[in-house]
Short mmCIF file of C-alpha atoms and ligand atoms in Angstrom, two decimals:
data_model
loop_
_atom_site.label_atom_id
_atom_site.label_comp_id
_atom_site.label_asym_id
_atom_site.label_seq_id
_atom_site.Cartn_x
_atom_site.Cartn_y
_atom_site.Cartn_z
CA UNK A 212 49.40 88.08 -39.07
CA UNK A 213 51.59 90.35 -41.14
CA UNK A 214 54.76 88.57 -40.12
CA UNK A 215 54.91 85.85 -42.68
CA UNK A 216 58.10 84.31 -41.43
CA UNK A 217 58.63 82.22 -44.50
CA UNK A 218 59.70 85.19 -46.57
CA UNK A 219 62.68 85.71 -44.30
CA UNK A 220 63.75 82.09 -44.05
CA UNK A 221 66.08 82.41 -46.94
CA UNK A 222 69.16 80.45 -47.69
CA UNK A 223 71.65 83.21 -48.00
CA UNK A 224 75.32 82.55 -47.89
CA UNK A 225 76.85 83.82 -51.10
CA UNK A 226 80.24 82.71 -52.33
CA UNK A 227 81.98 85.94 -51.47
CA UNK A 228 81.00 85.44 -47.84
CA UNK A 229 82.75 82.06 -47.73
CA UNK A 230 85.89 83.68 -49.04
CA UNK A 231 85.56 86.61 -46.65
CA UNK A 232 85.16 84.21 -43.75
CA UNK A 233 88.31 82.32 -44.65
CA UNK A 234 90.27 85.53 -45.00
CA UNK A 235 88.99 86.88 -41.72
CA UNK A 236 89.90 83.71 -39.86
CA UNK A 237 93.44 83.98 -41.18
CA UNK A 238 93.71 87.66 -40.29
CA UNK A 239 92.29 87.15 -36.81
CA UNK A 240 95.32 85.05 -35.97
CA UNK A 241 97.52 88.10 -36.52
CA UNK A 242 95.83 90.53 -34.17
CA UNK A 243 95.75 91.17 -30.43
CA UNK A 244 92.56 93.21 -30.24
CA UNK A 245 89.31 92.83 -32.21
CA UNK A 246 86.87 95.70 -32.66
CA UNK A 247 83.38 94.40 -33.36
CA UNK A 248 81.31 97.05 -35.09
CA UNK A 249 77.55 96.82 -34.56
CA UNK A 250 74.66 98.84 -35.90
CA UNK A 251 73.24 100.75 -32.92
CA UNK A 252 69.73 100.40 -34.38
CA UNK A 253 69.96 96.59 -34.26
CA UNK A 254 72.74 95.57 -31.84
CA UNK A 255 71.51 92.00 -31.60
CA UNK A 256 70.85 91.29 -35.26
CA UNK A 257 74.04 92.96 -36.47
CA UNK A 258 76.20 90.73 -34.26
CA UNK A 259 77.46 87.37 -35.37
CA UNK A 260 77.39 85.03 -32.37
CA UNK A 261 80.12 82.88 -33.93
CA UNK A 262 82.66 85.67 -33.62
CA UNK A 263 83.30 84.95 -29.95
CA UNK A 264 84.29 81.42 -30.80
CA UNK A 265 86.57 82.62 -33.58
CA UNK A 266 88.44 85.16 -31.48
CA UNK A 267 88.87 82.96 -28.43
CA UNK A 268 90.72 84.70 -25.62
CA UNK A 269 91.67 87.82 -27.60
CA UNK A 270 90.54 91.18 -26.33
CA UNK A 271 87.30 92.38 -27.88
CA UNK A 272 85.80 95.86 -27.96
CA UNK A 273 82.15 96.26 -28.87
CA UNK A 274 81.41 99.45 -30.80
CA UNK A 275 77.92 100.71 -31.59
CA UNK A 276 77.97 102.69 -34.83
CA UNK A 277 75.37 104.83 -36.59
CA UNK A 278 74.31 106.20 -33.21
CA UNK A 279 73.14 109.33 -35.00
CA UNK A 280 70.24 107.25 -36.35
CA UNK A 281 69.59 105.29 -33.14
CA UNK A 282 67.51 106.00 -30.05
CA UNK A 283 69.99 107.56 -27.55
CA UNK A 284 68.27 106.01 -24.54
CA UNK A 285 68.48 102.55 -26.00
CA UNK A 286 72.10 103.11 -27.03
CA UNK A 287 72.89 103.77 -23.36
CA UNK A 288 70.90 100.70 -22.32
CA UNK A 289 72.89 98.53 -24.73
CA UNK A 290 76.21 99.99 -23.56
CA UNK A 291 75.32 99.19 -19.93
CA UNK A 292 74.30 95.71 -20.97
CA UNK A 293 77.63 95.04 -22.69
CA UNK A 294 79.61 96.50 -19.80
CA UNK A 295 77.70 94.37 -17.32
CA UNK A 296 78.75 91.39 -19.38
CA UNK A 297 82.39 92.43 -19.06
CA UNK A 298 82.91 93.88 -22.53
CA UNK A 299 84.49 97.19 -23.25
CA UNK A 300 81.74 98.98 -25.15
CA UNK A 301 81.65 102.37 -26.83
CA UNK A 302 79.41 104.38 -29.11
CA UNK A 303 80.56 106.13 -32.27
CA UNK A 304 79.20 108.04 -35.21
CA UNK A 305 81.74 107.24 -37.89
CA UNK A 306 80.16 109.54 -40.39
CA UNK A 307 80.87 112.56 -38.20
CA UNK A 308 83.86 111.02 -36.45
CA UNK A 309 82.27 111.16 -33.00
CA UNK A 310 83.77 108.80 -30.41
CA UNK A 311 86.69 107.75 -32.60
CA UNK A 312 89.37 109.22 -30.32
CA UNK A 313 87.90 107.41 -27.34
CA UNK A 314 88.03 104.22 -29.35
CA UNK A 315 91.76 104.59 -29.99
CA UNK A 316 92.32 104.99 -26.24
CA UNK A 317 90.18 101.94 -25.55
CA UNK A 318 92.19 99.88 -28.03
CA UNK A 319 95.41 101.00 -26.40
CA UNK A 320 94.06 100.03 -23.00
CA UNK A 321 92.83 96.67 -24.25
CA UNK A 322 96.27 95.93 -25.67
CA UNK A 323 98.10 96.79 -22.45
CA UNK A 324 98.01 93.25 -20.93
CA UNK A 325 99.53 91.84 -24.15
CA UNK A 326 102.29 94.46 -24.11
CA UNK A 327 102.96 93.65 -20.48
CA UNK A 328 103.32 89.96 -21.29
CA UNK A 329 105.88 90.75 -23.98
CA UNK A 330 107.77 93.12 -21.75
CA UNK A 331 108.15 90.34 -19.22
CA UNK A 332 109.66 88.22 -21.97
CA UNK A 333 112.02 91.02 -22.88
CA UNK A 334 110.20 92.04 -26.07
CA UNK A 335 109.94 95.83 -26.12
CA UNK A 336 109.29 96.95 -29.65
CA UNK A 337 106.19 95.06 -30.69
CA UNK A 338 103.04 96.97 -31.51
CA UNK A 339 99.50 96.10 -30.57
CA UNK A 340 97.70 94.91 -33.65
CA UNK A 341 94.01 95.48 -34.13
CA UNK A 342 91.35 94.69 -36.73
CA UNK A 343 87.80 95.85 -37.32
CA UNK A 344 85.12 93.25 -37.97
CA UNK A 345 81.42 93.50 -38.73
CA UNK A 346 78.62 92.59 -41.09
CA UNK A 347 78.32 94.28 -44.50
CA UNK A 348 77.37 97.96 -44.50
CA UNK A 349 77.81 98.48 -40.76
CA UNK A 350 80.44 101.17 -41.39
CA UNK A 351 83.76 99.32 -41.26
CA UNK A 352 85.41 101.22 -44.11
CA UNK A 353 84.12 104.54 -42.81
CA UNK A 354 85.59 103.75 -39.39
CA UNK A 355 88.94 102.70 -40.85
CA UNK A 356 89.14 105.95 -42.80
CA UNK A 357 88.29 107.90 -39.67
CA UNK A 358 90.91 106.05 -37.65
CA UNK A 359 93.53 106.66 -40.29
CA UNK A 360 92.85 110.35 -40.60
CA UNK A 361 96.24 111.85 -41.11
CA UNK A 362 98.10 108.76 -39.91
CA UNK A 363 98.30 107.19 -43.31
CA UNK A 364 101.85 105.90 -42.86
CA UNK A 365 102.04 102.25 -43.79
CA UNK A 366 103.96 99.92 -41.54
CA UNK A 367 106.01 96.98 -42.66
CA UNK A 368 105.24 96.97 -46.34
CA UNK A 369 108.19 94.92 -47.40
CA UNK A 370 109.31 95.58 -50.96
CA UNK A 371 108.34 92.85 -53.37
CA UNK A 372 105.52 91.62 -51.17
CA UNK A 373 102.34 92.90 -52.70
CA UNK A 374 99.85 90.50 -51.16
CA UNK A 375 99.15 89.83 -47.54
CA UNK A 376 97.92 91.98 -44.73
CA UNK A 377 98.74 95.68 -44.78
CA UNK A 378 99.26 97.42 -41.48
CA UNK A 379 98.86 101.10 -40.86
CA UNK A 380 100.20 102.95 -37.85
CA UNK A 381 97.41 104.39 -35.74
CA UNK A 382 99.53 105.81 -33.02
CA UNK A 383 102.48 104.97 -30.85
CA UNK A 384 102.71 101.18 -30.63
CA UNK A 385 99.40 100.65 -32.38
CA UNK A 386 98.87 99.12 -35.82
CA UNK A 387 95.62 98.59 -37.68
CA UNK A 388 94.89 96.02 -40.37
CA UNK A 389 93.71 98.12 -43.29
CA UNK A 390 91.14 95.60 -44.53
CA UNK A 391 88.20 94.87 -42.24
CA UNK A 392 86.89 91.41 -41.48
CA UNK A 393 83.52 90.88 -43.11
CA UNK A 394 81.20 88.89 -40.90
CA UNK A 395 78.28 87.08 -42.42
CA UNK A 396 74.95 88.08 -40.94
CA UNK A 397 73.28 85.29 -39.07
CA UNK A 398 69.69 84.58 -40.03
CA UNK A 399 68.71 82.75 -36.90
CA UNK A 400 65.07 83.79 -37.16
CA UNK A 401 62.68 85.88 -39.26
CA UNK A 402 63.09 88.76 -36.82
CA UNK A 403 66.80 89.00 -37.62
CA UNK A 404 66.07 88.89 -41.35
CA UNK A 405 63.65 91.77 -40.93
CA UNK A 406 66.11 93.89 -38.91
CA UNK A 407 68.92 93.32 -41.43
CA UNK A 408 66.61 94.13 -44.31
CA UNK A 409 65.27 97.46 -43.09
CA UNK A 410 68.67 98.77 -41.99
CA UNK A 411 70.33 97.97 -45.30
CA UNK A 412 72.61 95.17 -44.14
CA UNK A 413 71.26 92.83 -46.80
CA UNK A 414 70.46 93.67 -50.37
CA UNK A 415 66.92 94.37 -51.30
CA UNK A 416 66.64 91.47 -53.72
CA UNK A 417 66.78 88.93 -50.93
CA UNK A 418 63.75 90.07 -49.00
CA UNK A 419 60.18 91.03 -49.58
CA UNK A 420 59.98 94.80 -49.24
CA UNK A 421 56.28 94.94 -48.61
CA UNK A 422 56.43 92.47 -45.73
CA UNK A 423 59.46 94.23 -44.26
CA UNK A 424 57.72 97.61 -44.30
CA UNK A 425 54.53 96.19 -42.78
CA UNK A 426 56.57 94.81 -39.88
CA UNK A 427 58.48 98.09 -39.62
CA UNK A 428 55.31 100.17 -39.41
CA UNK A 429 53.85 97.75 -36.87
CA UNK A 430 57.03 98.06 -34.80
CA UNK A 431 57.18 101.85 -35.01
CA UNK A 432 53.51 102.12 -34.04
CA UNK A 433 54.34 100.20 -30.90
CA UNK A 434 57.70 101.75 -30.01
CA UNK A 435 57.68 105.25 -31.48
CA UNK A 436 54.09 106.25 -32.37
CA UNK A 437 54.54 109.97 -31.66
CA UNK A 438 57.66 110.25 -33.76
CA UNK A 439 56.02 108.38 -36.63
CA UNK A 440 52.97 110.60 -36.48
CA UNK A 441 55.09 113.78 -36.31
CA UNK A 442 57.41 112.74 -39.15
CA UNK A 443 54.62 112.10 -41.61
CA UNK A 444 52.21 114.64 -40.12
CA UNK A 445 49.47 112.07 -39.69
CA UNK A 446 46.94 111.65 -36.90
CA UNK A 447 46.93 108.20 -35.36
CA UNK A 448 43.71 106.68 -34.04
CA UNK A 449 43.27 103.73 -31.69
CA UNK A 450 41.51 101.73 -34.40
CA UNK A 451 44.36 102.20 -36.88
CA UNK A 452 45.96 99.12 -38.39
CA UNK A 453 49.24 98.83 -40.26
CA UNK A 454 47.29 99.14 -43.51
CA UNK A 455 45.33 102.26 -42.51
CA UNK A 456 48.51 103.93 -41.24
CA UNK A 457 50.31 103.20 -44.49
CA UNK A 458 47.37 104.68 -46.36
CA UNK A 459 47.46 107.80 -44.20
CA UNK A 460 51.15 108.16 -44.98
CA UNK A 461 50.45 107.74 -48.70
CA UNK A 462 47.82 110.46 -48.54
CA UNK A 463 49.95 112.81 -46.42
CA UNK A 464 52.83 112.47 -48.86
CA UNK A 465 50.70 112.63 -51.97
CA UNK A 466 51.76 109.21 -53.22
CA UNK A 467 49.09 108.93 -55.90
CA UNK A 468 48.71 107.12 -59.18
CA UNK A 469 46.69 108.30 -62.15
CA UNK A 470 43.07 108.83 -61.18
CA UNK A 471 43.97 109.76 -57.61
CA UNK A 472 44.44 106.15 -56.47
CA UNK A 473 46.92 105.69 -53.62
CA UNK A 474 50.25 104.39 -54.87
CA UNK A 475 51.07 101.92 -52.12
CA UNK A 476 54.10 100.55 -53.90
CA UNK A 477 55.72 103.95 -53.97
CA UNK A 478 54.68 104.54 -50.35
CA UNK A 479 56.32 101.29 -49.21
CA UNK A 480 59.56 102.26 -50.88
CA UNK A 481 59.45 105.76 -49.44
CA UNK A 482 58.92 104.51 -45.87
CA UNK A 483 61.82 102.09 -46.23
CA UNK A 484 64.11 104.78 -47.59
CA UNK A 485 63.09 107.25 -44.88
CA UNK A 486 63.83 104.71 -42.18
CA UNK A 487 67.14 103.58 -43.67
CA UNK A 488 68.47 107.09 -43.97
CA UNK A 489 67.36 108.10 -40.48
CA UNK A 490 65.01 110.71 -41.91
CA UNK A 491 62.06 109.23 -40.03
CA UNK A 492 63.72 109.62 -36.65
CA UNK A 493 66.23 108.04 -34.32
CA UNK A 494 64.93 104.56 -33.76
CA UNK A 495 66.38 101.41 -32.24
CA UNK A 496 64.50 98.25 -33.09
CA UNK A 497 65.97 95.96 -30.44
CA UNK A 498 66.24 96.23 -26.68
CA UNK A 499 68.98 94.47 -24.72
CA UNK A 500 68.01 91.11 -23.21
CA UNK A 501 66.31 91.58 -19.90
CA UNK A 502 68.35 90.79 -16.84
CA UNK A 503 67.57 87.68 -14.87
CA UNK A 504 65.52 88.49 -11.82
P1 LIG B 2 81.16 98.56 -44.55
O1 LIG B 2 80.51 97.73 -45.59
O2 LIG B 2 80.98 97.96 -43.19
O3 LIG B 2 82.60 98.90 -44.83
O4 LIG B 2 80.33 99.94 -44.48
P2 LIG B 2 80.71 101.39 -45.05
O5 LIG B 2 81.82 101.99 -44.27
O6 LIG B 2 80.86 101.30 -46.51
O7 LIG B 2 79.39 102.19 -44.68
C1 LIG B 2 78.12 101.83 -45.20
C2 LIG B 2 77.22 103.05 -45.24
O8 LIG B 2 76.93 103.51 -43.93
C3 LIG B 2 77.87 104.23 -45.95
O9 LIG B 2 76.87 104.87 -46.73
C4 LIG B 2 78.33 105.13 -44.82
O10 LIG B 2 78.37 106.49 -45.19
C5 LIG B 2 77.26 104.88 -43.78
N1 LIG B 2 77.73 105.12 -42.41
C6 LIG B 2 78.84 104.64 -41.82
N2 LIG B 2 78.92 105.06 -40.54
C7 LIG B 2 77.82 105.82 -40.31
C8 LIG B 2 77.32 106.54 -39.16
O11 LIG B 2 77.89 106.55 -38.06
N3 LIG B 2 76.14 107.21 -39.34
C9 LIG B 2 75.46 107.20 -40.52
N4 LIG B 2 74.33 107.88 -40.58
N5 LIG B 2 75.90 106.54 -41.59
C10 LIG B 2 77.06 105.86 -41.51
#
């Protein structure tokens, strides 16, 4: 059993997360629409189930990011799943800016009921306010920069007030909080710890690299064997194990120590890096929950 769960049962809730949580809770009170950014490679593990409770009845839009590194078929499956569960859901690639325009339209649409409520009360000049939330490294800052683009005009920065939320105008009647809400990843099981580790959501010091890569290779052998074999130019055989596959990769890549011994340490790090950067292929590690029969 290569999944030694213990290594992922870590107590991990650093001080800066506590502060981030408090700040996010305060900021959430100020907005009408919440954009929850998820990593398309791990839509389940990159979500924080507590968010729903925190945002209450506010409008939420689910956005799958890093779709350039995810399996397109699974991205569609996840989008259908979210839509079936009554969420507005979209896919983006913040690095290239794909899907960002559609997101602005979706935010505008999500804010419409709020605007309507105000109109009925005679309030006509209020803007819809939105904030981006997500776990570390999911692409929040990249998305905010994309959304800003040329619209860098700041709204309501009262002179003399240096602290407090800063709003930027995204479009007509639409304001964005310029600091994202940092959600703490939820380690509900070893599986989540593994997913967060290999996608770069948690720092490398807090998990065992070797274990993570063993699980990753095991997973890729099951889900994407052809892609794995093509990427590393290795032949897979039915009797292969995680260990023999890792050795084949080491050999194919010439990861050798003095005396021609395979350098497995270097191989482990290379596989992890190749996966994290999407160089290995477009892989999604989690499928949406299966529908009830
Ligand atoms: P934050 O911590 O949530 O604010 O995340 P950042 O915006 O700093 O992004 C973390 C890393 O992910 C950076 O290296 C980004 O360049 C990268 N990134 C963000 N969006 C994408 C994307 O859609 N595709 C890819 N490949 N990388 C992305």
